[in-house]
Coordinates of C-alpha atoms in Angstrom, one line a residue:
X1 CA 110.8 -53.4 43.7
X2 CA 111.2 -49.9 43.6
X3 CA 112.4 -48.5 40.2
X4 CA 113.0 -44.5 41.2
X5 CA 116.2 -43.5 41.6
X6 CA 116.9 -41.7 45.2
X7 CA 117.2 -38.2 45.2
X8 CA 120.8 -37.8 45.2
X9 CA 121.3 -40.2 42.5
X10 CA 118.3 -38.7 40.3
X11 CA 120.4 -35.5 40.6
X12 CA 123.9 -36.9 39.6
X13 CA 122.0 -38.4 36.8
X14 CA 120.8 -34.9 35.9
X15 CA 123.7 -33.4 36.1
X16 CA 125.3 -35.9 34.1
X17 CA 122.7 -35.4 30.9
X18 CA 123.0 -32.3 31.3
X19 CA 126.3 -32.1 29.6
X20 CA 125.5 -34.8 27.0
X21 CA 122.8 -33.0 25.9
X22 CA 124.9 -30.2 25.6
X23 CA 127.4 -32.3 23.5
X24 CA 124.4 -33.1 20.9
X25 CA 123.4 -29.8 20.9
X26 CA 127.1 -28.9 19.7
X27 CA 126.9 -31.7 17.1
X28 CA 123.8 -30.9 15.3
X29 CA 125.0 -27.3 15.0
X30 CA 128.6 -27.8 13.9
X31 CA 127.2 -30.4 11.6
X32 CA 124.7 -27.6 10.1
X33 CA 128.4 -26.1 8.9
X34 CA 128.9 -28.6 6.8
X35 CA 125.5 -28.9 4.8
X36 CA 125.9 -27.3 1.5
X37 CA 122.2 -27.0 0.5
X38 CA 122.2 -23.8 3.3
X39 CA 125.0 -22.2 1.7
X40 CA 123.3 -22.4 -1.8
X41 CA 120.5 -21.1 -0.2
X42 CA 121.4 -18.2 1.4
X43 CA 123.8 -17.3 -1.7
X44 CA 120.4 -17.5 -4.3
X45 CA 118.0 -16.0 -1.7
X46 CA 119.9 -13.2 -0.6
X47 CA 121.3 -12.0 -3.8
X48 CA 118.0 -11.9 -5.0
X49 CA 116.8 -9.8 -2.3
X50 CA 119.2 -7.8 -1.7
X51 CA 121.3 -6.9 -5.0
X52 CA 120.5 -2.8 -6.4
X53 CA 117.7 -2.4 -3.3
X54 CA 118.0 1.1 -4.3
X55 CA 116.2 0.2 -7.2
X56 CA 113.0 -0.8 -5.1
X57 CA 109.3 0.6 -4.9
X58 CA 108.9 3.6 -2.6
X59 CA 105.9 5.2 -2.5
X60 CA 103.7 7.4 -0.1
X61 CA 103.3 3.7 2.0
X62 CA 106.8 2.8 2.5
X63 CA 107.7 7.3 3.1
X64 CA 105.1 6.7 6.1
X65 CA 106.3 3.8 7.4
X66 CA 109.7 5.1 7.4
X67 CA 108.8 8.2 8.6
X68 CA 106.9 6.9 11.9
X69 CA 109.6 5.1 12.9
X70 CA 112.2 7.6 12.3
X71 CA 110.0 9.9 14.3
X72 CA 109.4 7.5 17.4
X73 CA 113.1 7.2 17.8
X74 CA 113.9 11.3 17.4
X75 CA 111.3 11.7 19.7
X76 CA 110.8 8.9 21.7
X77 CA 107.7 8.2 20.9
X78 CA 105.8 4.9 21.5
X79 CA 103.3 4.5 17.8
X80 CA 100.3 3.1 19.0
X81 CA 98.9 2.9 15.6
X82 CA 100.7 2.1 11.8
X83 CA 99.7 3.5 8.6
X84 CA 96.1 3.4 7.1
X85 CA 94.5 0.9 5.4
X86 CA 92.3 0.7 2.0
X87 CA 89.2 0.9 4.1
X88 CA 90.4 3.7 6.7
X89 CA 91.1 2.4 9.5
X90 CA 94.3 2.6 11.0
X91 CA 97.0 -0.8 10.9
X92 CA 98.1 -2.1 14.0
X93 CA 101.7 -0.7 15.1
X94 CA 104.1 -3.6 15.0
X95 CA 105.6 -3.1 11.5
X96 CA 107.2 0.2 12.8
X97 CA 108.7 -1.3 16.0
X98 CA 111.5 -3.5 14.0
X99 CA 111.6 -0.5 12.1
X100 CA 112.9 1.3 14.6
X101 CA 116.2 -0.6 14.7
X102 CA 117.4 0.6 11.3
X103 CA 115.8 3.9 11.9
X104 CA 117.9 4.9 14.7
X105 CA 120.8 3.8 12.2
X106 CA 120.2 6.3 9.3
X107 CA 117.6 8.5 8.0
X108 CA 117.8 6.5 4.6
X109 CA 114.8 4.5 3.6
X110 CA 117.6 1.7 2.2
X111 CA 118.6 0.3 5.4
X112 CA 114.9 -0.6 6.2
X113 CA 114.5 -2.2 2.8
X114 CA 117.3 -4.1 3.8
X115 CA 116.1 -5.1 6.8
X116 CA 112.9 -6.3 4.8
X117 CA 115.1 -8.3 2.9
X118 CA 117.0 -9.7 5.7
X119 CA 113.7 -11.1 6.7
X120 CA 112.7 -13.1 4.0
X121 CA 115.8 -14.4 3.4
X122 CA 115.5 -15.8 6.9
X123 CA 111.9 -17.2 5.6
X124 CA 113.7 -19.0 2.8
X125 CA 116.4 -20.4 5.5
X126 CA 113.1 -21.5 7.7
X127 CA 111.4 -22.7 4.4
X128 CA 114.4 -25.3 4.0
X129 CA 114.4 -26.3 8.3
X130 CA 110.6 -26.9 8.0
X131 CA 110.7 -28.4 5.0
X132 CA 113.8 -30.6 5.9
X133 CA 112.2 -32.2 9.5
X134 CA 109.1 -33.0 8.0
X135 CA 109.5 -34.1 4.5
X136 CA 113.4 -34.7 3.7
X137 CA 116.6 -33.3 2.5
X138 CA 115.4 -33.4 -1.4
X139 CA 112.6 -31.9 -0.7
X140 CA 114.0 -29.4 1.7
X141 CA 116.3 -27.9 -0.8
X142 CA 113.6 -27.9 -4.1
X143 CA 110.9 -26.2 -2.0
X144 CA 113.4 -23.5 -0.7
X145 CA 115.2 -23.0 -4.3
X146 CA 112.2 -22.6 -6.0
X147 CA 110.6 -20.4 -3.0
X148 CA 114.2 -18.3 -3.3
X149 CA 113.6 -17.7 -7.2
X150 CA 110.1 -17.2 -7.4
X151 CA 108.5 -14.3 -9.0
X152 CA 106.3 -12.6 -6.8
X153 CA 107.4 -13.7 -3.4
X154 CA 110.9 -11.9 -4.7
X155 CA 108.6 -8.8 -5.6
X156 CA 107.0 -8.6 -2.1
X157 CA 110.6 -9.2 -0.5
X158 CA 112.3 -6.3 -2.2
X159 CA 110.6 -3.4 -0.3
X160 CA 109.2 -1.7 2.6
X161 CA 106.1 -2.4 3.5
X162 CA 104.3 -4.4 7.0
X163 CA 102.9 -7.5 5.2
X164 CA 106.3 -8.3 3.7
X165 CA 107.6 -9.0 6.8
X166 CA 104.9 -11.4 7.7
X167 CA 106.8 -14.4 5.7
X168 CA 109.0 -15.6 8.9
X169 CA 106.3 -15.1 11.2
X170 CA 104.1 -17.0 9.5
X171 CA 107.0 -20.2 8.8
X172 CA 107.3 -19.8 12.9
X173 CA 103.3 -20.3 13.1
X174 CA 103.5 -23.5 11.2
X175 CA 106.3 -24.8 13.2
X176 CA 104.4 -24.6 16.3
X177 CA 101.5 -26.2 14.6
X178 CA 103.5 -29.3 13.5
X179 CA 105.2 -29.4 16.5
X180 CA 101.9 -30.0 18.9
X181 CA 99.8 -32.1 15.7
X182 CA 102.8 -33.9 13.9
X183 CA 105.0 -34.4 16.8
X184 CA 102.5 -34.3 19.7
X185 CA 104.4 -31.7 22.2
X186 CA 103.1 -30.0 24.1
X187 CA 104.4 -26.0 24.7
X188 CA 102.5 -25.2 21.0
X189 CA 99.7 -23.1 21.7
X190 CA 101.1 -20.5 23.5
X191 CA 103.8 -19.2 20.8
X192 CA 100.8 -20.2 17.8
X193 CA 98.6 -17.7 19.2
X194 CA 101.6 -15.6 20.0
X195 CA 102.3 -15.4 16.4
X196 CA 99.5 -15.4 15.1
X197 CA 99.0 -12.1 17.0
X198 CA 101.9 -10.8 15.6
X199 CA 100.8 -11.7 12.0
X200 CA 98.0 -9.7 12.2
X201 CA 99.2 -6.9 13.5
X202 CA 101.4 -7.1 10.1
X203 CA 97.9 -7.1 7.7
X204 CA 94.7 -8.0 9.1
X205 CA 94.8 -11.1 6.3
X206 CA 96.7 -13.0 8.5
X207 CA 93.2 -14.2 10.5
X208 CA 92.9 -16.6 8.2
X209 CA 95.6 -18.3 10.1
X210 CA 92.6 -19.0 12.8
X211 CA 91.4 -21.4 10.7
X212 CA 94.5 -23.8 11.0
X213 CA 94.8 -23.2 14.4
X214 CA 91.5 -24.3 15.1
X215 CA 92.4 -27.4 12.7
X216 CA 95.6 -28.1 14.8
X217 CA 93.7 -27.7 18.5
X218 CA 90.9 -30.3 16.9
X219 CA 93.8 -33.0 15.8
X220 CA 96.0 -32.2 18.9
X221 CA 93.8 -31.8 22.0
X222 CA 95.9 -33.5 24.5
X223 CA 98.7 -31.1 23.5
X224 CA 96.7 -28.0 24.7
X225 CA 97.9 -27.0 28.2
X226 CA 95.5 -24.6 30.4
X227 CA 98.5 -22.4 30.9
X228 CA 99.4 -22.3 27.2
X229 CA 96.1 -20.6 27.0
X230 CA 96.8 -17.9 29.4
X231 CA 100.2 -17.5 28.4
X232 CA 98.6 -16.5 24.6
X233 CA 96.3 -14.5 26.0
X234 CA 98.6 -12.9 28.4
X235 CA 100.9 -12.1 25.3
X236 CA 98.1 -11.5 23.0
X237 CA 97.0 -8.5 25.4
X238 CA 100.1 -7.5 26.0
X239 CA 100.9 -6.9 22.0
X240 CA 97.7 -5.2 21.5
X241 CA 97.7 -3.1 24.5
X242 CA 98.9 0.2 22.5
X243 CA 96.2 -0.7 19.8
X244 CA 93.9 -0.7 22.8
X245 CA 95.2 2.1 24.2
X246 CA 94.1 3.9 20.1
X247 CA 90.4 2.3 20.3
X248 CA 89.9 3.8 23.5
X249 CA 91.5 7.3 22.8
X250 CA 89.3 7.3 19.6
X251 CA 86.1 5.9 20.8
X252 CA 86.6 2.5 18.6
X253 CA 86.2 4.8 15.4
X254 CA 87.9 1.6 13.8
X255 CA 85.3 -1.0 14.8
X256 CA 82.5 1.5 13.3
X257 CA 84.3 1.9 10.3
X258 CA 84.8 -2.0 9.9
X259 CA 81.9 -2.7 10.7
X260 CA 80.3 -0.4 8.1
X261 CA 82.1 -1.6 5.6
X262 CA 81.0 -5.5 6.1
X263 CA 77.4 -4.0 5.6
X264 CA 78.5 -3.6 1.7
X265 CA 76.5 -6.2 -0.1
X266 CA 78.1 -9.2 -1.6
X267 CA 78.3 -9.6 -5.3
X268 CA 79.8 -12.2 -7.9
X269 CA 82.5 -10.8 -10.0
X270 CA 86.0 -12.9 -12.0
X271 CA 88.3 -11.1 -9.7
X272 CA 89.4 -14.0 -8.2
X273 CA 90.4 -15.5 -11.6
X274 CA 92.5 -12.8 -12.5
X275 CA 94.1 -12.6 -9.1
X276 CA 94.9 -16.3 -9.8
X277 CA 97.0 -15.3 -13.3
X278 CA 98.4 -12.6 -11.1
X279 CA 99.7 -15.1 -8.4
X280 CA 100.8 -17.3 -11.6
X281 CA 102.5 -15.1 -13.6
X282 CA 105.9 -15.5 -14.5
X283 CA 106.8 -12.1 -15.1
X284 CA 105.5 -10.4 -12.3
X285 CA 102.7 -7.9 -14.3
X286 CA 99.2 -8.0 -12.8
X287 CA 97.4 -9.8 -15.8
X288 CA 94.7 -7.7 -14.5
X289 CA 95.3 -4.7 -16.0
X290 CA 96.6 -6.1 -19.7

């Protein structure tokens, strides 16, 4: 017996999904109206990020910043490079290119902070949808209020500067990685190394991130598509082409400086400790300085 459908029925059958599907789709978003726990969110999240911005840090970081991007769009310039690091070598340009947006807006600084707190606030909205597929409702809207009102991630969300915009990237990264390891899809790997990309473009921390990854491609091999692979790659040079484009113009000053600096000798301090009662603190002062 043969159970495939011909071809002209396999297409009506498409065709008849097809608007079904569509109906669900409908559903599940017109049902997201109704779900109070968003509203509550967004109303604590986003006053707390953006009430009296004009009260937020802006120092020489967040004046360059600014100033790059308001530059590229007078000028039509394409930065190929951000602002410097601690160590001297220079950040990776994709902070300034959202940047660019509220740039071409105004001249004022404000609308870029706003922008930063835009951002988050979308993290805390992707803090509940993570949190709600995987774990529950309850869950869901704890993790989000109490992400929403926390100290320090409210600090970091408050002004301009390129890692505080990693926050939404980085929920994005993790729901690519649960969606090949926890839900065994396939399509993962290319927007995880995507992302991943991006993130460290946004502060050079972000390669930690590698180390899930590698965690998720280990638990989830079947999910891992050949063209996945050359889609990430595809993307990842594509993202760094401009950065390329700096090593090359400046003989890869920035790999001689890095790797200089990774010559420094190790050593034992209690930094870590009081990076910990930093992270802890419910006041938001660096306990390492009182």
């Amino acid at each position: 017996m043969n159970l495939t459908l011909p071809k002209k029925q396999a297409s009506k059958k498409a065709d008849s999904d097809s608007p079904s599907q569509a109906r669900h789709i409908r559903r599940v978003l017109f049902s997201w109206l109704f779900t109070w726990d968003i509203y509550l969110i967004l109303l604590v999240a986003g006053f707390l990020r953006l009430f009296a911005l004009n009260t937020s840090e802006f120092d020489a970081d967040q004046a360059t910043i600014f100033s790059m991007a308001r530059e590229a769009v007078q000028h039509g310039l394409l930065p190929i490079v951000s602002i410097r690091s601690s160590i001297g070598i220079e950040h990776s340009p994709a902070a300034i290119y959202p940047l660019m947006i509220p740039a071409v807006i105004s001249a004022d600084p404000l609308w870029a902070t706003v922008m930063i707190g835009l951002f988050n606030t979308i993290a805390v909205v992707l803090t509940y949808f993570f949190t709600r597929r995987y774990y529950g409702r309850f869950a869901a809207l704890i993790t989000a209020l109490l992400y929403a009102a926390a100290t320090k991630p409210l600090n970091y969300a408050r002004f301009l500067w390129q890692p505080n915009m990693l926050a939404p990237v980085i929920l994005l990264f993790m729901f690519a990685l649960f969606w090949g390891v926890v839900e065994r899809r396939k399509g993962w790997f290319f927007p995880a190394l995507l992302l991943i990309g991006i993130s460290y473009q946004l502060h050079e921390t972000s390669t930690l991130l590698a180390i899930p990854l590698l965690a998720a491609v280990v638990l989830a091999p079947g999910t891992v598509r050949w063209r996945d692979l050359a889609l990430g790659i595809a993307s990842l040079l594509l993202i760094f082409s401009p950065y390329i484009l700096w090593e090359l113009s400046s003989k890869f000053v920035d790999l001689f400086i890095t790797l200089r600096e990774a010559k420094i000798p190790a050593h034992f301090d209690t930094d870590a400790i009081y990076y910990y009662r930093f992270l802890l603190s419910p006041n938001g002062f660096n306990s390492y300085f009182q």
